[in-house]
PDB file of C-alpha atoms in Angstrom:
ATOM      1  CA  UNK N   1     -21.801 -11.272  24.537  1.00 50.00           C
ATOM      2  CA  UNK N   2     -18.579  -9.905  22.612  1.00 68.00           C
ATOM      3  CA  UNK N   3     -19.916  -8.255  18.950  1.00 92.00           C
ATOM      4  CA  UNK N   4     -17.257  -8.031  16.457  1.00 96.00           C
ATOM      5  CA  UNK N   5     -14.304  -5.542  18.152  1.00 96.00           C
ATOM      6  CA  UNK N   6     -12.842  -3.104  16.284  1.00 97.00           C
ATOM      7  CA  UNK N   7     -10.116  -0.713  17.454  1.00 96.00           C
ATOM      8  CA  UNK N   8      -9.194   2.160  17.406  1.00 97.00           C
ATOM      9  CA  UNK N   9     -12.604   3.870  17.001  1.00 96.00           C
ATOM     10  CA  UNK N  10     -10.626   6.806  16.357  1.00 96.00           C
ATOM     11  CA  UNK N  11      -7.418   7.032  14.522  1.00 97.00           C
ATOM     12  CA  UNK N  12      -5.757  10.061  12.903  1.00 97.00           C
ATOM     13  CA  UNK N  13      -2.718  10.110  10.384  1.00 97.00           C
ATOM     14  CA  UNK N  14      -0.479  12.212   8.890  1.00 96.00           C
ATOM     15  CA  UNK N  15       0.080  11.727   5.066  1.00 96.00           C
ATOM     16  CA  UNK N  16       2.565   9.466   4.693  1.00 97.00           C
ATOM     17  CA  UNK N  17       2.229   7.796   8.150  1.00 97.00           C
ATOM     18  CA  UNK N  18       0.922   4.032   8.407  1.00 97.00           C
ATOM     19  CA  UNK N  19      -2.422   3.282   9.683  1.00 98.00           C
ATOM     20  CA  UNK N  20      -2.846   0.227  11.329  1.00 98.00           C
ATOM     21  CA  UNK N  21      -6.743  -1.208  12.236  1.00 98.00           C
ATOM     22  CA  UNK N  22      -7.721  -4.091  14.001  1.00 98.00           C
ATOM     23  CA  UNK N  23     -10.137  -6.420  14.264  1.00 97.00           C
ATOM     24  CA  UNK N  24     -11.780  -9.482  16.615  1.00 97.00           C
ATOM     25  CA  UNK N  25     -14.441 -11.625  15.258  1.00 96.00           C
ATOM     26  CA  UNK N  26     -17.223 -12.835  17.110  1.00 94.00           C
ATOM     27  CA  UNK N  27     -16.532 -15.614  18.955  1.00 92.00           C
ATOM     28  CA  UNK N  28     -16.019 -18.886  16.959  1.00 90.00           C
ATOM     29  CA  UNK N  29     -16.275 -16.950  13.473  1.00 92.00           C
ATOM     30  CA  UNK N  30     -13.571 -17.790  10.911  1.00 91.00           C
ATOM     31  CA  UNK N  31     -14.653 -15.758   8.569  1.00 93.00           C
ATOM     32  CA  UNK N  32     -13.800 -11.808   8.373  1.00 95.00           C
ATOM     33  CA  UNK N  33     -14.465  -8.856   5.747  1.00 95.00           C
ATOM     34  CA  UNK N  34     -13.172  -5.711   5.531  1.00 96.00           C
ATOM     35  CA  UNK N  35     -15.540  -3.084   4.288  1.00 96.00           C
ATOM     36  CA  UNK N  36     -15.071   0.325   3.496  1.00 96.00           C
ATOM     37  CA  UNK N  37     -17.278   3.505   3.972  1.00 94.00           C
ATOM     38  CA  UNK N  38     -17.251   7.138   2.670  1.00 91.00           C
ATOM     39  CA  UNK N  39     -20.024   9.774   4.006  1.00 85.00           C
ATOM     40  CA  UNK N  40     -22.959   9.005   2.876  1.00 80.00           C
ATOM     41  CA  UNK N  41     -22.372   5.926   1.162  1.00 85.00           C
ATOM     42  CA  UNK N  42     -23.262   2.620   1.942  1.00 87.00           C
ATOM     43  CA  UNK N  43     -19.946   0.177   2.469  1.00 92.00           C
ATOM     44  CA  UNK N  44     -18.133  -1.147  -0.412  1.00 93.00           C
ATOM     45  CA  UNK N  45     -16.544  -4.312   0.253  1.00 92.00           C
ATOM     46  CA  UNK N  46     -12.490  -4.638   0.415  1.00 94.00           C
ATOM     47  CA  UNK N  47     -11.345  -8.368   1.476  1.00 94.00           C
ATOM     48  CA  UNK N  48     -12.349 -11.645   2.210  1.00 93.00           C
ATOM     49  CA  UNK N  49     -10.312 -13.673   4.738  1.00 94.00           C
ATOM     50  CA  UNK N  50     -10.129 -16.851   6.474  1.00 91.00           C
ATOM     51  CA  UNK N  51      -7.634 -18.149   9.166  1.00 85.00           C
ATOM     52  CA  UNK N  52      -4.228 -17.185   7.598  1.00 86.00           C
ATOM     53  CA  UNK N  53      -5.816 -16.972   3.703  1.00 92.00           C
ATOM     54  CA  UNK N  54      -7.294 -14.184   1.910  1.00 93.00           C
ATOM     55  CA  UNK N  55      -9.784 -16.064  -0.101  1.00 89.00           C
ATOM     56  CA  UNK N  56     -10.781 -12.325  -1.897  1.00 89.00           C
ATOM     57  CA  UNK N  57      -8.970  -9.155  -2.064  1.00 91.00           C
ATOM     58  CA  UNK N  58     -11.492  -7.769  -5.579  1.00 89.00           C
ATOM     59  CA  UNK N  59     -12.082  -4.603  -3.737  1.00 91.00           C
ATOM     60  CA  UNK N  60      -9.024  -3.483  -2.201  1.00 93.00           C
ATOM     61  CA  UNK N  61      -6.194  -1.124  -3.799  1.00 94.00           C
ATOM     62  CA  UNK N  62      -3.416  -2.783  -5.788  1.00 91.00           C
ATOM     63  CA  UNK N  63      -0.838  -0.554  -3.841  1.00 95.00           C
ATOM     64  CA  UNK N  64      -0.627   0.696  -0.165  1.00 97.00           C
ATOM     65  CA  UNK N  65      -3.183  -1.607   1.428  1.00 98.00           C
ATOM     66  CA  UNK N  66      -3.056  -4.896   3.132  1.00 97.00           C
ATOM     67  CA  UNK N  67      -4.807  -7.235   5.067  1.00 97.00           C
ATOM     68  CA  UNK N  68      -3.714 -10.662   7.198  1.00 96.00           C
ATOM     69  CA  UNK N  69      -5.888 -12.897   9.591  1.00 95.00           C
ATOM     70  CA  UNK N  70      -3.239 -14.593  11.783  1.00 92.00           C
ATOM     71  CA  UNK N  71      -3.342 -17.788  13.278  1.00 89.00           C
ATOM     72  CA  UNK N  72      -3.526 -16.027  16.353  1.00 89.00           C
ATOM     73  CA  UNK N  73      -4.917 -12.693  17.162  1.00 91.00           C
ATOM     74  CA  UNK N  74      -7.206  -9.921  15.609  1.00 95.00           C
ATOM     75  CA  UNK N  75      -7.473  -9.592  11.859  1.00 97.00           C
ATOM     76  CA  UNK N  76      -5.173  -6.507  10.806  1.00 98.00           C
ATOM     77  CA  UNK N  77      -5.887  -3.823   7.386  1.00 98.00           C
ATOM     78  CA  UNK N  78      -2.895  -1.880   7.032  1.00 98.00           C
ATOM     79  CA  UNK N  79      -2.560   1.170   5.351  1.00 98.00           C
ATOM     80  CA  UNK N  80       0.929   2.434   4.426  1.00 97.00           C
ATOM     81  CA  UNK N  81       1.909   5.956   3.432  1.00 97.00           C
ATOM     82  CA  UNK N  82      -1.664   7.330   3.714  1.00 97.00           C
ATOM     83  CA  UNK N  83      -3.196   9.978   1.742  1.00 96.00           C
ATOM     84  CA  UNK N  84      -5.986  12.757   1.784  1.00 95.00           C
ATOM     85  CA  UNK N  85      -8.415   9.955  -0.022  1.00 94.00           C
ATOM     86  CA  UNK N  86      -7.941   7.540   2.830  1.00 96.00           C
ATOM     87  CA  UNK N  87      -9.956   8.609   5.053  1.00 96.00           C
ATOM     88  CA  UNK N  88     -13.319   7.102   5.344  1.00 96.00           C
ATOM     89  CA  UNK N  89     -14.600   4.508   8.059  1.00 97.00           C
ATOM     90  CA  UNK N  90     -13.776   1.309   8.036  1.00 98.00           C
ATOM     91  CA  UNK N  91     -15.876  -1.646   8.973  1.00 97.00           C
ATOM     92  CA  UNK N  92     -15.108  -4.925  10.017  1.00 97.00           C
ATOM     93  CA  UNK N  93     -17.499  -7.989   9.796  1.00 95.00           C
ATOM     94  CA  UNK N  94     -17.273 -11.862  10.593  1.00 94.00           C
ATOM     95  CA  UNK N  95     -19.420 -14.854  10.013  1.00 91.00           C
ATOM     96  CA  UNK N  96     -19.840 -18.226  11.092  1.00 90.00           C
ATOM     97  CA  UNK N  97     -19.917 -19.560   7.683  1.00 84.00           C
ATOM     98  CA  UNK N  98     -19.772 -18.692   3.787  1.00 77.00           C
ATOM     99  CA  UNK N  99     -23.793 -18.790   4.033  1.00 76.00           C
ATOM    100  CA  UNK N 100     -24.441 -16.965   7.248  1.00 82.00           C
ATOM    101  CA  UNK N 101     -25.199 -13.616   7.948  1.00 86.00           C
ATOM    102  CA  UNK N 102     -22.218 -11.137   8.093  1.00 89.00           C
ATOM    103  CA  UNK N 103     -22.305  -9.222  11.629  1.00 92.00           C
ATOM    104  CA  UNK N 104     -20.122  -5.821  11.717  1.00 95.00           C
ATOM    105  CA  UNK N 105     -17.714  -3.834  14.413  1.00 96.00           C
ATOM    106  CA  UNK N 106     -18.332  -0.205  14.760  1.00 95.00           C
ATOM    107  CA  UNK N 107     -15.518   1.121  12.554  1.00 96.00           C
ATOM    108  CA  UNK N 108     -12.717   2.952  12.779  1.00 97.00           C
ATOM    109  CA  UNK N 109     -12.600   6.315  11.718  1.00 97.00           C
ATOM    110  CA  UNK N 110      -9.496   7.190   9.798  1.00 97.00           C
ATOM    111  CA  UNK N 111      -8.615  11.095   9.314  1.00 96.00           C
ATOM    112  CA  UNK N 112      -5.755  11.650   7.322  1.00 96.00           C
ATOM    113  CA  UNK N 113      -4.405  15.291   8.161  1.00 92.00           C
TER     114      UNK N 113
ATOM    115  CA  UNK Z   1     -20.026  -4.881 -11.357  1.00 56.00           C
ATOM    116  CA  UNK Z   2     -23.619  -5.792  -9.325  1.00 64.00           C
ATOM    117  CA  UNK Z   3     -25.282  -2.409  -8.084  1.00 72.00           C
ATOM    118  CA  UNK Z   4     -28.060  -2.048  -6.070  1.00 88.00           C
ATOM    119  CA  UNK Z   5     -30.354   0.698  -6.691  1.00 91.00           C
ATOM    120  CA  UNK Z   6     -32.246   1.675  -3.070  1.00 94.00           C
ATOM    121  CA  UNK Z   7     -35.126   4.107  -2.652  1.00 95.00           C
ATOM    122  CA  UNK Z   8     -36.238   6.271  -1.476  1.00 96.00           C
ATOM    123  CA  UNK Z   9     -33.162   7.802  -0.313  1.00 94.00           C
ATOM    124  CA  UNK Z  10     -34.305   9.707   2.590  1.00 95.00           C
ATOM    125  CA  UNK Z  11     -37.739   9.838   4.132  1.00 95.00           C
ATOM    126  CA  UNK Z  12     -39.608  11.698   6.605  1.00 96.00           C
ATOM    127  CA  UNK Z  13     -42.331  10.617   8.104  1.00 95.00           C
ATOM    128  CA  UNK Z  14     -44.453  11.185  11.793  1.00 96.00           C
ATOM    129  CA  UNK Z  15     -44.238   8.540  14.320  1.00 95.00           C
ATOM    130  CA  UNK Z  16     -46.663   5.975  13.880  1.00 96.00           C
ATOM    131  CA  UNK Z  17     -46.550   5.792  10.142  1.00 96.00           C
ATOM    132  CA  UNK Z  18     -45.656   3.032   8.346  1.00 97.00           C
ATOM    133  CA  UNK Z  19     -42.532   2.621   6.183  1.00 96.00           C
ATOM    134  CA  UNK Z  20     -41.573   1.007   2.913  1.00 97.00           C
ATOM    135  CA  UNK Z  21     -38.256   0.844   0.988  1.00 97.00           C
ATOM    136  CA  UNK Z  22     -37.148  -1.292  -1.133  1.00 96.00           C
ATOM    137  CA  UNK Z  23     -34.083  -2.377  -3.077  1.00 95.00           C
ATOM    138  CA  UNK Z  24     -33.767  -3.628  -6.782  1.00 94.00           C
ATOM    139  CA  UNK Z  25     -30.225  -5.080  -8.626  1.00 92.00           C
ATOM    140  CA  UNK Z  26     -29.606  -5.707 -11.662  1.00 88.00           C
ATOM    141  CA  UNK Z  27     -27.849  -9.512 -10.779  1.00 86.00           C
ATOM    142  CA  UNK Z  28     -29.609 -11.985  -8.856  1.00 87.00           C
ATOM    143  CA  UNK Z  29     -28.261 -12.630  -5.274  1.00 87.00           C
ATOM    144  CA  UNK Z  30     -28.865 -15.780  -2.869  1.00 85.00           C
ATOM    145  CA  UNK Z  31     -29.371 -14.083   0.192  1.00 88.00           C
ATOM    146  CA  UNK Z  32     -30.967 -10.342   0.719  1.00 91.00           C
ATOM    147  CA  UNK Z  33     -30.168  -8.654   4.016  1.00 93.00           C
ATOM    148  CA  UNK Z  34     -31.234  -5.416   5.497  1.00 96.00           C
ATOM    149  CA  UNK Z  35     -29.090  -3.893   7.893  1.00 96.00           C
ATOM    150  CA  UNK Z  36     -29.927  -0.708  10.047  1.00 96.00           C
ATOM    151  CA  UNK Z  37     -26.893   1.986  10.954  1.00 95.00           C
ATOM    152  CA  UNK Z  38     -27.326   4.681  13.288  1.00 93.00           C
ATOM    153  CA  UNK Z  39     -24.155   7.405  13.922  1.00 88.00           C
ATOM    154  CA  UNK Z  40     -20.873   6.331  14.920  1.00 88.00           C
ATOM    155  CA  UNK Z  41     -21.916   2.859  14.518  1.00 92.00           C
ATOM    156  CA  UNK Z  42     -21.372  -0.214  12.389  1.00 93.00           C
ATOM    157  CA  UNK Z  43     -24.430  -1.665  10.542  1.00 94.00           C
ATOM    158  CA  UNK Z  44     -27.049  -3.935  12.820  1.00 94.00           C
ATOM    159  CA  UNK Z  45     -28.205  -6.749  10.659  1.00 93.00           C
ATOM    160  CA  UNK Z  46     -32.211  -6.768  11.097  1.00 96.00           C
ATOM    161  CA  UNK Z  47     -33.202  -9.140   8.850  1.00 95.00           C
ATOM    162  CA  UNK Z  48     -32.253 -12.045   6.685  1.00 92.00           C
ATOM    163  CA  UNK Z  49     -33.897 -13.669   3.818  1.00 93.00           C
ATOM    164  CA  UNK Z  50     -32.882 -16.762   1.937  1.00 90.00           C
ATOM    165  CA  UNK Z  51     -34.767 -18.284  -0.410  1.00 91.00           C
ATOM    166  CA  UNK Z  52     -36.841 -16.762  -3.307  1.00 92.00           C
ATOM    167  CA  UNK Z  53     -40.376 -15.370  -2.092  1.00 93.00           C
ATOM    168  CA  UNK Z  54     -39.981 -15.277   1.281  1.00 93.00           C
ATOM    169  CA  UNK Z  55     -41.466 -12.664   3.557  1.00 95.00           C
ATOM    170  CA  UNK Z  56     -39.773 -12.748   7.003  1.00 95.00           C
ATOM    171  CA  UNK Z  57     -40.945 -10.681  10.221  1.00 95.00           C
ATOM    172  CA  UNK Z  58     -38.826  -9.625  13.126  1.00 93.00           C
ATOM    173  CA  UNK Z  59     -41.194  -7.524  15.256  1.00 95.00           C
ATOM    174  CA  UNK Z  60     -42.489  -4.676  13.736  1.00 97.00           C
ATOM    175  CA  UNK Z  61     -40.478  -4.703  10.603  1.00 97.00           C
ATOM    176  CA  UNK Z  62     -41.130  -7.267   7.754  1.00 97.00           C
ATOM    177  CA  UNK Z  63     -39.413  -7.936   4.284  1.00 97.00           C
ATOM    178  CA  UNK Z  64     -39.609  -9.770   1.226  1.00 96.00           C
ATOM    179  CA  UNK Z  65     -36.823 -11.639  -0.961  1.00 94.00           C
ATOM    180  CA  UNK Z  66     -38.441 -11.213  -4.743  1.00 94.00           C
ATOM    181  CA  UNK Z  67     -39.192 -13.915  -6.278  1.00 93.00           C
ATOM    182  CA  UNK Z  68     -36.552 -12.871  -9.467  1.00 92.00           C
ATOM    183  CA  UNK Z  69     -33.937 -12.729  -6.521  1.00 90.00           C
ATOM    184  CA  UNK Z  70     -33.218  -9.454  -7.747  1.00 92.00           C
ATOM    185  CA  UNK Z  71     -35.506  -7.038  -5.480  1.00 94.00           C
ATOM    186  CA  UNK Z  72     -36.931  -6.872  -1.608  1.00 96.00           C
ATOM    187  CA  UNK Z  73     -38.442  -4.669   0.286  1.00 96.00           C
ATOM    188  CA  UNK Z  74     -38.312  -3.903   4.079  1.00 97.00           C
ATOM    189  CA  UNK Z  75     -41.241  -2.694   5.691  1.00 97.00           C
ATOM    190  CA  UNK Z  76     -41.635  -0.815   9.091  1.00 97.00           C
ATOM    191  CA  UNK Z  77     -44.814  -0.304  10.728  1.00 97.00           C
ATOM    192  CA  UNK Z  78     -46.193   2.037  13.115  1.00 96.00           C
ATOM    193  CA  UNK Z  79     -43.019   3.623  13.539  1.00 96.00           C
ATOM    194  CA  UNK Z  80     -41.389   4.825  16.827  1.00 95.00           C
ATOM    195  CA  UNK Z  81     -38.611   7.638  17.391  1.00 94.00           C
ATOM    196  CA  UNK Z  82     -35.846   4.903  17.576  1.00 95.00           C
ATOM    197  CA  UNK Z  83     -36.488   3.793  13.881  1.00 96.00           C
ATOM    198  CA  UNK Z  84     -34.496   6.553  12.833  1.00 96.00           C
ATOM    199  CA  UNK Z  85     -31.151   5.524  10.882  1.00 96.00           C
ATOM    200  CA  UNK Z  86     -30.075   4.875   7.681  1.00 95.00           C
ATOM    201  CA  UNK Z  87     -31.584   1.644   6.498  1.00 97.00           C
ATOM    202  CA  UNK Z  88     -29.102  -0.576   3.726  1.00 95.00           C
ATOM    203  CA  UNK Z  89     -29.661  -3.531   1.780  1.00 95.00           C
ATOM    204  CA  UNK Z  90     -27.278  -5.802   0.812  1.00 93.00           C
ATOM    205  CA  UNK Z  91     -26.839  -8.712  -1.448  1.00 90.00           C
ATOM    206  CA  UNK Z  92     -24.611 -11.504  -1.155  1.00 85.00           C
ATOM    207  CA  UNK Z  93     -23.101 -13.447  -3.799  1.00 76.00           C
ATOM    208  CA  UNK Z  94     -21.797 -16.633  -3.633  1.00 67.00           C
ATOM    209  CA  UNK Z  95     -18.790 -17.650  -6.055  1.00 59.00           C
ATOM    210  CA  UNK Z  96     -17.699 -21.424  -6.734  1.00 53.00           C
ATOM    211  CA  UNK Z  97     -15.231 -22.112  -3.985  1.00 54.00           C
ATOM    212  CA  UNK Z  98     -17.408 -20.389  -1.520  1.00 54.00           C
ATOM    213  CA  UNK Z  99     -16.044 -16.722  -2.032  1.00 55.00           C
ATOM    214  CA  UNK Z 100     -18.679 -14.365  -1.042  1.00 68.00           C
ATOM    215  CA  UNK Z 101     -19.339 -10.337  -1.083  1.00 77.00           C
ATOM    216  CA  UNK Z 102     -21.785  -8.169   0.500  1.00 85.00           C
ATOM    217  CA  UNK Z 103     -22.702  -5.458  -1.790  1.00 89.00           C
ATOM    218  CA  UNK Z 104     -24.695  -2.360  -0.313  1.00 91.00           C
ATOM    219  CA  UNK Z 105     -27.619  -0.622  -1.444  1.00 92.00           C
ATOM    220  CA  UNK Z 106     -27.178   3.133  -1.419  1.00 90.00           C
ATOM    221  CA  UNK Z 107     -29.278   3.518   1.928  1.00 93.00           C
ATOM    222  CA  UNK Z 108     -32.590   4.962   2.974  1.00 95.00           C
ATOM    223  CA  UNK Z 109     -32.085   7.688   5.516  1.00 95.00           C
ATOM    224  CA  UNK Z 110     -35.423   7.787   8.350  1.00 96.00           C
ATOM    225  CA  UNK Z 111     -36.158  10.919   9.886  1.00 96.00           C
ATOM    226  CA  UNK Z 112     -39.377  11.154  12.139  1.00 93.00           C
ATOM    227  CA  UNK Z 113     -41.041  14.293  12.555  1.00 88.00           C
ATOM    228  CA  UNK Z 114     -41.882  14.520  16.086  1.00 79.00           C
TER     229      UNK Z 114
END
């Protein structure tokens, strides 16, 4: 009964260092969304992505930031030369469909020191 | 850009109260859901509405997609110590070509008083 798999749980950078997170989908979902989170907020949405495509990238930074959904293998958001304002958790989801609900990972925390 | 306005924003109630929150936008979404979060975890979708009026139980909790698609409301009755969390709402959109978005309500925190 695999959820949506997100790893690291934990990951801590030094400004300037690259943060790589990754993430599963549910079994047989082609569908994944990267969401972002800030304490005590609700999750602001980053990208939209299907096998190999983003299909939506409204909410993520023009600079620093990118996502891919291989062919094969977990989704990847990649953070280069992180700063202070980075850190925040960061949620993963994946659907079956456009019109299906959207079930979530348990984050990664990202602490930039 | 769309905004959803949740309240209350934190609540504290004794076990075996009910609860009521509720969520209002200013766009009109095709699908409400209400997702539950507790610490160190990723949001647990409870319930999911689809079509204009529709009032949907899942055990003890029950909600409502308004009939302007722009509000709901999520109800929780006689509520138990495990209720607690932060409760969210969330809208999706969905653009010609089949992009979609989630956007968040602000979140209803639930503290029971033992």
């Amino acid at each position: 009964n695999a959820g949506v798999m997100q790893n690291p749980r934990h990951l801590v950078r030094r400004r300037g260092q690259e943060a790589r997170l990754r993430c599963s989908p549910m079994k047989g979902h082609s569908h994944v969304y990267w969401y972002r989170q800030l304490p005590e907020e609700g999750l602001k949405f980053m990208v939209y992505l299907q096998k190999e495509n983003i299909i939506d990238e409204s909410g993520m930074p023009k600079e620093r930031f990118s996502a891919e959904f291989p062919k094969e293998g977990p989704s990847i958001l990649r953070i280069q030369q992180v700063v202070r304002g980075d850190s925040a958790a960061y949620f993963c989801a994946s659907s079956l469909s456009t019109d299906q609900p959207q079930h979530f990972g348990d984050g990664t925390r990202l602490s930039i020191l | 850009g769309q905004q959803l306005n949740q309240s209350p924003q934190s609540m504290f109630i004794q076990e075996g109260e009910d609860v009521s929150m509720n969520c209002t936008s200013s766009s009109i979404f095709n699908t409400w859901l209400w997702y539950k979060q507790e610490p160190g975890e990723g949001p647990v979708l409870l319930i999911a509405l689809y079509k204009a009026g529709e009032l949907t139980s899942n055990g003890r909790l029950t909600a409502q997609f308004g009939i302007t698609r722009k509000d709901s409301f999520l109800n929780i009755s006689a509520s138990i110590p495990s209720d607690v969390g932060i409760y969210f709402c969330a809208g999706l959109t969905l653009f010609t070509g089949g992009n979609e978005k989630l956007t968040f309500g602000t979140g209803t925190r639930l503290t029971i008083i033992p």
